[in-house]
PDB file of C-alpha atoms in Angstrom:
ATOM      1  CA  MET A 197       0.000   0.000   0.000  1.00  0.00           C
ATOM      2  CA  SER A 198       2.824   2.394   0.862  1.00  0.00           C
ATOM      3  CA  LEU A 199       4.499   1.661  -2.469  1.00  0.00           C
ATOM      4  CA  ILE A 200       1.290   2.350  -4.418  1.00  0.00           C
ATOM      5  CA  CYS A 201       0.722   5.597  -2.478  1.00  0.00           C
ATOM      6  CA  THR A 202       4.318   6.674  -3.068  1.00  0.00           C
ATOM      7  CA  LEU A 203       4.110   6.062  -6.813  1.00  0.00           C
ATOM      8  CA  GLU A 204       0.812   7.939  -6.991  1.00  0.00           C
ATOM      9  CA  LEU A 205       2.257  10.901  -5.091  1.00  0.00           C
ATOM     10  CA  ILE A 206       5.394  10.977  -7.255  1.00  0.00           C
ATOM     11  CA  ILE A 207       3.347  10.874 -10.460  1.00  0.00           C
ATOM     12  CA  GLY A 208       1.004  13.544  -9.116  1.00  0.00           C
ATOM     13  CA  GLY A 209       3.905  15.707  -7.926  1.00  0.00           C
ATOM     14  CA  SER A 210       2.578  16.158  -4.387  1.00  0.00           C
ATOM     15  CA  GLY A 211       5.452  17.283  -2.172  1.00  0.00           C
ATOM     16  CA  THR A 212       3.234  17.515   0.899  1.00  0.00           C
ATOM     17  CA  GLY A 213       1.918  14.021   0.312  1.00  0.00           C
ATOM     18  CA  LEU A 214       5.398  12.526   0.034  1.00  0.00           C
ATOM     19  CA  ILE A 215       6.517  14.227   3.246  1.00  0.00           C
ATOM     20  CA  VAL A 216       3.551  13.048   5.318  1.00  0.00           C
ATOM     21  CA  LEU A 217       3.801   9.507   3.904  1.00  0.00           C
ATOM     22  CA  PHE A 218       7.482   9.373   4.865  1.00  0.00           C
ATOM     23  CA  VAL A 219       6.734  10.623   8.398  1.00  0.00           C
ATOM     24  CA  PHE A 220       3.893   8.107   8.776  1.00  0.00           C
ATOM     25  CA  ILE A 221       6.198   5.230   7.815  1.00  0.00           C
ATOM     26  CA  VAL A 222       8.826   6.432  10.315  1.00  0.00           C
ATOM     27  CA  LEU A 223       6.225   6.643  13.103  1.00  0.00           C
ATOM     28  CA  CYS A 224       4.965   3.144  12.309  1.00  0.00           C
ATOM     29  CA  LEU A 225       8.517   1.764  12.400  1.00  0.00           C
ATOM     30  CA  LEU A 226       9.090   3.402  15.787  1.00  0.00           C
ATOM     31  CA  GLU A 227       5.844   1.873  17.013  1.00  0.00           C
ATOM     32  CA  LEU A 228       6.968  -1.574  15.831  1.00  0.00           C
ATOM     33  CA  LYS A 229      10.225  -1.058  17.722  1.00  0.00           C
ATOM     34  CA  HIS A 230       8.164  -0.259  20.843  1.00  0.00           C
ATOM     35  CA  ARG A 231       9.544   3.261  20.922  1.00  0.00           C
ATOM     36  CA  THR A 232       6.201   4.905  21.466  1.00  0.00           C
ATOM     37  CA  ILE A 233       5.982   8.649  21.031  1.00  0.00           C
ATOM     38  CA  SER A 234       3.678  10.352  23.505  1.00  0.00           C
ATOM     39  CA  PRO A 235       0.285  11.203  21.963  1.00  0.00           C
ATOM     40  CA  ASN A 236       0.273  14.370  24.067  1.00  0.00           C
ATOM     41  CA  LEU A 237       3.624  15.372  22.581  1.00  0.00           C
ATOM     42  CA  SER A 238       2.315  14.794  19.054  1.00  0.00           C
ATOM     43  CA  LEU A 239      -0.602  17.176  19.701  1.00  0.00           C
ATOM     44  CA  ILE A 240       1.750  19.800  21.138  1.00  0.00           C
ATOM     45  CA  VAL A 241       3.967  19.523  18.047  1.00  0.00           C
ATOM     46  CA  LEU A 242       0.842  19.790  15.876  1.00  0.00           C
ATOM     47  CA  LEU A 243      -0.204  23.017  17.620  1.00  0.00           C
ATOM     48  CA  ALA A 244       3.311  24.435  17.410  1.00  0.00           C
ATOM     49  CA  SER A 245       3.485  23.562  13.700  1.00  0.00           C
ATOM     50  CA  PHE A 246       0.185  25.295  13.004  1.00  0.00           C
ATOM     51  CA  LEU A 247       1.247  28.437  14.841  1.00  0.00           C
ATOM     52  CA  GLY A 248       4.709  28.397  13.284  1.00  0.00           C
ATOM     53  CA  ILE A 249       3.595  27.869   9.678  1.00  0.00           C
ATOM     54  CA  VAL A 250       0.231  29.652   9.482  1.00  0.00           C
ATOM     55  CA  VAL A 251       0.624  32.433  12.047  1.00  0.00           C
ATOM     56  CA  PHE A 252       4.353  33.180  12.413  1.00  0.00           C
ATOM     57  CA  ARG A 253       5.461  31.956   8.946  1.00  0.00           C
ATOM     58  CA  ILE A 254       8.683  30.262  10.068  1.00  0.00           C
ATOM     59  CA  GLN A 255       9.004  28.831   6.562  1.00  0.00           C
ATOM     60  CA  ASN A 256      10.517  32.181   5.565  1.00  0.00           C
ATOM     61  CA  ILE A 257      13.603  31.187   7.542  1.00  0.00           C
ATOM     62  CA  PHE A 258      14.083  28.255   5.160  1.00  0.00           C
ATOM     63  CA  SER A 259      13.738  30.324   2.014  1.00  0.00           C
ATOM     64  CA  PHE A 260      16.975  28.879   0.580  1.00  0.00           C
ATOM     65  CA  LEU A 261      15.517  25.364   0.816  1.00  0.00           C
ATOM     66  CA  ILE A 262      12.006  26.187  -0.382  1.00  0.00           C
ATOM     67  CA  VAL A 263      12.968  28.536  -3.205  1.00  0.00           C
ATOM     68  CA  ASP A 264      16.420  27.381  -4.327  1.00  0.00           C
ATOM     69  CA  VAL A 265      16.200  23.632  -3.751  1.00  0.00           C
ATOM     70  CA  LEU A 266      12.506  22.767  -4.009  1.00  0.00           C
ATOM     71  CA  HIS A 267      11.745  25.601  -6.437  1.00  0.00           C
ATOM     72  CA  LYS A 268       8.598  26.569  -4.533  1.00  0.00           C
ATOM     73  CA  SER A 269       7.382  30.006  -3.520  1.00  0.00           C
ATOM     74  CA  LEU A 270       7.522  31.248   0.066  1.00  0.00           C
ATOM     75  CA  THR A 271       3.785  31.834  -0.163  1.00  0.00           C
ATOM     76  CA  LEU A 272       3.390  28.037  -0.439  1.00  0.00           C
ATOM     77  CA  SER A 273       1.534  28.325  -3.737  1.00  0.00           C
ATOM     78  CA  ASP A 274      -0.355  31.438  -2.567  1.00  0.00           C
ATOM     79  CA  ARG A 275      -1.593  29.715   0.614  1.00  0.00           C
ATOM     80  CA  THR A 276      -0.299  32.546   2.818  1.00  0.00           C
ATOM     81  CA  TYR A 277      -2.495  35.052   0.970  1.00  0.00           C
ATOM     82  CA  ILE A 278      -5.492  32.793   1.518  1.00  0.00           C
ATOM     83  CA  TRP A 279      -4.666  32.365   5.213  1.00  0.00           C
ATOM     84  CA  ASP A 280      -4.375  36.135   5.665  1.00  0.00           C
ATOM     85  CA  SER A 281      -7.784  36.639   4.118  1.00  0.00           C
ATOM     86  CA  ALA A 282      -9.254  33.822   6.208  1.00  0.00           C
ATOM     87  CA  ILE A 283      -7.816  35.188   9.450  1.00  0.00           C
ATOM     88  CA  GLU A 284      -9.178  38.649   8.652  1.00  0.00           C
ATOM     89  CA  SER A 285     -12.647  37.184   8.130  1.00  0.00           C
ATOM     90  CA  ILE A 286     -12.382  35.017  11.260  1.00  0.00           C
ATOM     91  CA  LEU A 287     -11.508  37.996  13.442  1.00  0.00           C
ATOM     92  CA  SER A 288     -14.641  39.738  12.168  1.00  0.00           C
ATOM     93  CA  HIS A 289     -16.845  36.708  12.982  1.00  0.00           C
ATOM     94  CA  LEU A 290     -14.960  35.105  15.849  1.00  0.00           C
ATOM     95  CA  ILE A 291     -17.897  33.789  17.909  1.00  0.00           C
ATOM     96  CA  LEU A 292     -20.236  32.183  15.382  1.00  0.00           C
ATOM     97  CA  GLY A 293     -18.201  32.242  12.194  1.00  0.00           C
ATOM     98  CA  THR A 294     -19.584  33.081   8.777  1.00  0.00           C
ATOM     99  CA  GLY A 295     -21.604  29.906   8.293  1.00  0.00           C
ATOM    100  CA  ILE A 296     -21.456  27.420   5.435  1.00  0.00           C
ATOM    101  CA  THR A 297     -22.146  28.498   1.882  1.00  0.00           C
ATOM    102  CA  ASP A 298     -24.200  26.532  -0.633  1.00  0.00           C
ATOM    103  CA  SER A 299     -21.062  25.378  -2.446  1.00  0.00           C
ATOM    104  CA  LEU A 300     -20.745  21.764  -3.543  1.00  0.00           C
ATOM    105  CA  SER A 301     -17.700  21.255  -1.338  1.00  0.00           C
ATOM    106  CA  GLY A 302     -19.530  22.325   1.795  1.00  0.00           C
ATOM    107  CA  ASN A 303     -16.719  24.710   2.764  1.00  0.00           C
ATOM    108  CA  VAL A 304     -16.916  28.414   3.346  1.00  0.00           C
ATOM    109  CA  HIS A 305     -15.357  30.145   0.352  1.00  0.00           C
ATOM    110  CA  LEU A 306     -13.313  33.302   0.341  1.00  0.00           C
ATOM    111  CA  LYS A 307     -13.239  35.879  -2.404  1.00  0.00           C
ATOM    112  CA  LEU A 308      -9.764  37.180  -3.158  1.00  0.00           C
ATOM    113  CA  SER A 309      -9.256  40.004  -5.601  1.00  0.00           C
ATOM    114  CA  TYR A 310      -6.547  38.260  -7.629  1.00  0.00           C
ATOM    115  CA  LEU A 311      -8.539  35.046  -8.113  1.00  0.00           C
ATOM    116  CA  VAL A 312     -11.269  34.424 -10.646  1.00  0.00           C
ATOM    117  CA  LYS A 313     -13.288  32.160  -8.351  1.00  0.00           C
ATOM    118  CA  ASP A 314     -13.974  31.518  -4.696  1.00  0.00           C
ATOM    119  CA  ILE A 315     -11.712  29.153  -2.745  1.00  0.00           C
ATOM    120  CA  PHE A 316     -11.653  27.725   0.778  1.00  0.00           C
ATOM    121  CA  ALA A 317      -9.307  28.587   3.647  1.00  0.00           C
ATOM    122  CA  HIS A 318      -6.728  25.905   2.701  1.00  0.00           C
ATOM    123  CA  ASP A 319      -6.310  24.963   6.358  1.00  0.00           C
ATOM    124  CA  LEU A 320      -8.607  22.637   8.307  1.00  0.00           C
ATOM    125  CA  TYR A 321      -8.439  24.635  11.539  1.00  0.00           C
ATOM    126  CA  LEU A 322      -9.003  27.992   9.885  1.00  0.00           C
ATOM    127  CA  ASP A 323     -11.922  26.433   8.038  1.00  0.00           C
ATOM    128  CA  TYR A 324     -13.594  25.349  11.290  1.00  0.00           C
ATOM    129  CA  LEU A 325     -13.073  28.820  12.754  1.00  0.00           C
ATOM    130  CA  LEU A 326     -14.399  30.373   9.581  1.00  0.00           C
ATOM    131  CA  MET A 327     -17.484  28.175   9.382  1.00  0.00           C
ATOM    132  CA  GLY A 328     -18.471  27.908  13.041  1.00  0.00           C
ATOM    133  CA  GLY A 329     -16.249  30.239  15.013  1.00  0.00           C
ATOM    134  CA  VAL A 330     -14.603  29.301  18.302  1.00  0.00           C
ATOM    135  CA  PRO A 331     -17.378  26.825  19.330  1.00  0.00           C
ATOM    136  CA  ALA A 332     -16.852  24.718  16.194  1.00  0.00           C
ATOM    137  CA  LEU A 333     -13.095  24.509  16.735  1.00  0.00           C
ATOM    138  CA  CYS A 334     -13.592  23.673  20.428  1.00  0.00           C
ATOM    139  CA  ILE A 335     -15.946  20.803  19.531  1.00  0.00           C
ATOM    140  CA  PHE A 336     -13.380  19.443  17.086  1.00  0.00           C
ATOM    141  CA  ILE A 337     -10.610  19.687  19.704  1.00  0.00           C
ATOM    142  CA  CYS A 338     -12.783  17.870  22.268  1.00  0.00           C
ATOM    143  CA  LEU A 339     -13.382  15.070  19.752  1.00  0.00           C
ATOM    144  CA  LEU A 340      -9.650  14.863  19.102  1.00  0.00           C
ATOM    145  CA  ILE A 341      -8.793  14.671  22.803  1.00  0.00           C
ATOM    146  CA  SER A 342     -11.425  11.963  23.305  1.00  0.00           C
ATOM    147  CA  VAL A 343      -9.923   9.917  20.467  1.00  0.00           C
ATOM    148  CA  LYS A 344      -6.433  10.442  21.894  1.00  0.00           C
ATOM    149  CA  ASN A 345      -7.602   9.107  25.274  1.00  0.00           C
ATOM    150  CA  SER A 346      -9.093   6.067  23.539  1.00  0.00           C
ATOM    151  CA  TYR A 347      -5.767   5.442  21.832  1.00  0.00           C
ATOM    152  CA  CYS A 348      -3.888   5.625  25.146  1.00  0.00           C
ATOM    153  CA  TYR A 349      -6.256   3.029  26.635  1.00  0.00           C
ATOM    154  CA  ILE A 350      -5.946   0.737  23.610  1.00  0.00           C
ATOM    155  CA  LEU A 351      -2.156   1.056  23.515  1.00  0.00           C
ATOM    156  CA  ASN A 352      -1.860  -0.555  26.932  1.00  0.00           C
ATOM    157  CA  ARG A 353      -3.307  -3.754  25.436  1.00  0.00           C
ATOM    158  CA  ASN A 354      -2.782  -3.714  21.679  1.00  0.00           C
ATOM    159  CA  ARG A 355      -0.425  -2.156  19.147  1.00  0.00           C
ATOM    160  CA  THR A 356      -2.154  -0.002  16.592  1.00  0.00           C
ATOM    161  CA  PHE A 357      -1.099   2.502  13.935  1.00  0.00           C
ATOM    162  CA  ILE A 358      -4.455   4.240  13.612  1.00  0.00           C
ATOM    163  CA  TRP A 359      -3.496   7.150  15.883  1.00  0.00           C
ATOM    164  CA  TRP A 360      -0.527   8.000  13.677  1.00  0.00           C
ATOM    165  CA  GLY A 361      -2.813   7.969  10.651  1.00  0.00           C
ATOM    166  CA  ILE A 362      -4.917  10.598  12.430  1.00  0.00           C
ATOM    167  CA  VAL A 363      -1.862  12.642  13.454  1.00  0.00           C
ATOM    168  CA  ILE A 364      -0.431  12.660   9.932  1.00  0.00           C
ATOM    169  CA  TYR A 365      -3.821  13.621   8.488  1.00  0.00           C
ATOM    170  CA  LEU A 366      -3.996  16.521  10.952  1.00  0.00           C
ATOM    171  CA  PHE A 367      -0.464  17.652  10.080  1.00  0.00           C
ATOM    172  CA  ALA A 368      -1.258  17.582   6.368  1.00  0.00           C
ATOM    173  CA  SER A 369      -4.390  19.611   7.117  1.00  0.00           C
ATOM    174  CA  ILE A 370      -2.229  22.560   8.192  1.00  0.00           C
ATOM    175  CA  VAL A 371      -1.397  23.339   4.567  1.00  0.00           C
ATOM    176  CA  GLU A 372      -4.068  21.315   2.772  1.00  0.00           C
ATOM    177  CA  ILE A 373      -7.828  21.034   2.931  1.00  0.00           C
ATOM    178  CA  TYR A 374     -10.114  18.290   1.827  1.00  0.00           C
ATOM    179  CA  THR A 375     -13.627  18.842   0.519  1.00  0.00           C
ATOM    180  CA  THR A 376     -14.829  16.117   2.887  1.00  0.00           C
ATOM    181  CA  ASN A 377     -13.369  14.755   6.098  1.00  0.00           C
ATOM    182  CA  PHE A 378     -14.978  11.324   5.906  1.00  0.00           C
ATOM    183  CA  CYS A 379     -11.598   9.606   6.224  1.00  0.00           C
ATOM    184  CA  LEU A 380     -10.691  11.510   9.380  1.00  0.00           C
ATOM    185  CA  PHE A 381     -13.994  10.897  11.121  1.00  0.00           C
ATOM    186  CA  LEU A 382     -13.976   7.230  10.088  1.00  0.00           C
ATOM    187  CA  MET A 383     -10.639   6.946  11.900  1.00  0.00           C
ATOM    188  CA  PHE A 384     -12.201   8.708  14.895  1.00  0.00           C
ATOM    189  CA  ALA A 385     -15.085   6.219  14.866  1.00  0.00           C
ATOM    190  CA  TYR A 386     -12.790   3.218  14.472  1.00  0.00           C
ATOM    191  CA  MET A 387     -10.719   4.275  17.475  1.00  0.00           C
ATOM    192  CA  SER A 388     -13.822   4.735  19.625  1.00  0.00           C
ATOM    193  CA  ILE A 389     -15.226   1.344  18.572  1.00  0.00           C
ATOM    194  CA  CYS A 390     -11.924  -0.358  19.468  1.00  0.00           C
ATOM    195  CA  ASP A 391     -11.876   1.379  22.830  1.00  0.00           C
ATOM    196  CA  TYR A 392     -15.471   0.393  23.581  1.00  0.00           C
ATOM    197  CA  SER A 393     -14.874  -3.219  22.520  1.00  0.00           C
ATOM    198  CA  ILE A 394     -11.800  -3.603  24.733  1.00  0.00           C
ATOM    199  CA  ARG A 395     -13.444  -2.006  27.756  1.00  0.00           C
ATOM    200  CA  HIS A 396     -16.452  -4.331  27.466  1.00  0.00           C
ATOM    201  CA  GLY A 397     -14.441  -7.464  26.755  1.00  0.00           C
ATOM    202  CA  HIS A 398     -15.644  -7.896  23.169  1.00  0.00           C
ATOM    203  CA  LEU A 399     -13.506  -9.171  20.337  1.00  0.00           C
ATOM    204  CA  ILE A 400     -12.407  -6.580  17.781  1.00  0.00           C
TER     205      ILE A 400
END
């Protein structure tokens, strides 16, 4: 499966996809070696990465690598412009957000002057803030913490890679956005079902 995904990402030219696939494989290998990384630490790193990339733009420090080696723009393919516009809109509708438009993707779209069509926030967390304000993001964080607690309970009895699938998905969501999050919430549901089954002595 990893080989097929790698070939698909290489053919498609997805740099982000190749990076997250590589990190996922490394995390799985560490798990197999019983060198478990703290789930709490992974969430802290996730938060720090979001703040560093989206808010403080630490990628500018690595301009030589991004521009000269990878031949990418420091705006990350104009994502920084989109984030700025999203943050401006979020600050104007911080409590309840702007709501969800009638677009096919189900995401709130932003109108930028240099674009010919509406686009979404290009960041999962900004999108939740944009659509539903602080309450929506808080609900998502509570779900994530609940799933993390389920993983910690499961890990004491069984080895599983599902948490790292969730973590990698969340890391990729800092600079990407998906029109649906079915995959993420299916992983949430799977983790909760495993937790429930173990606690009640059922076979998984």
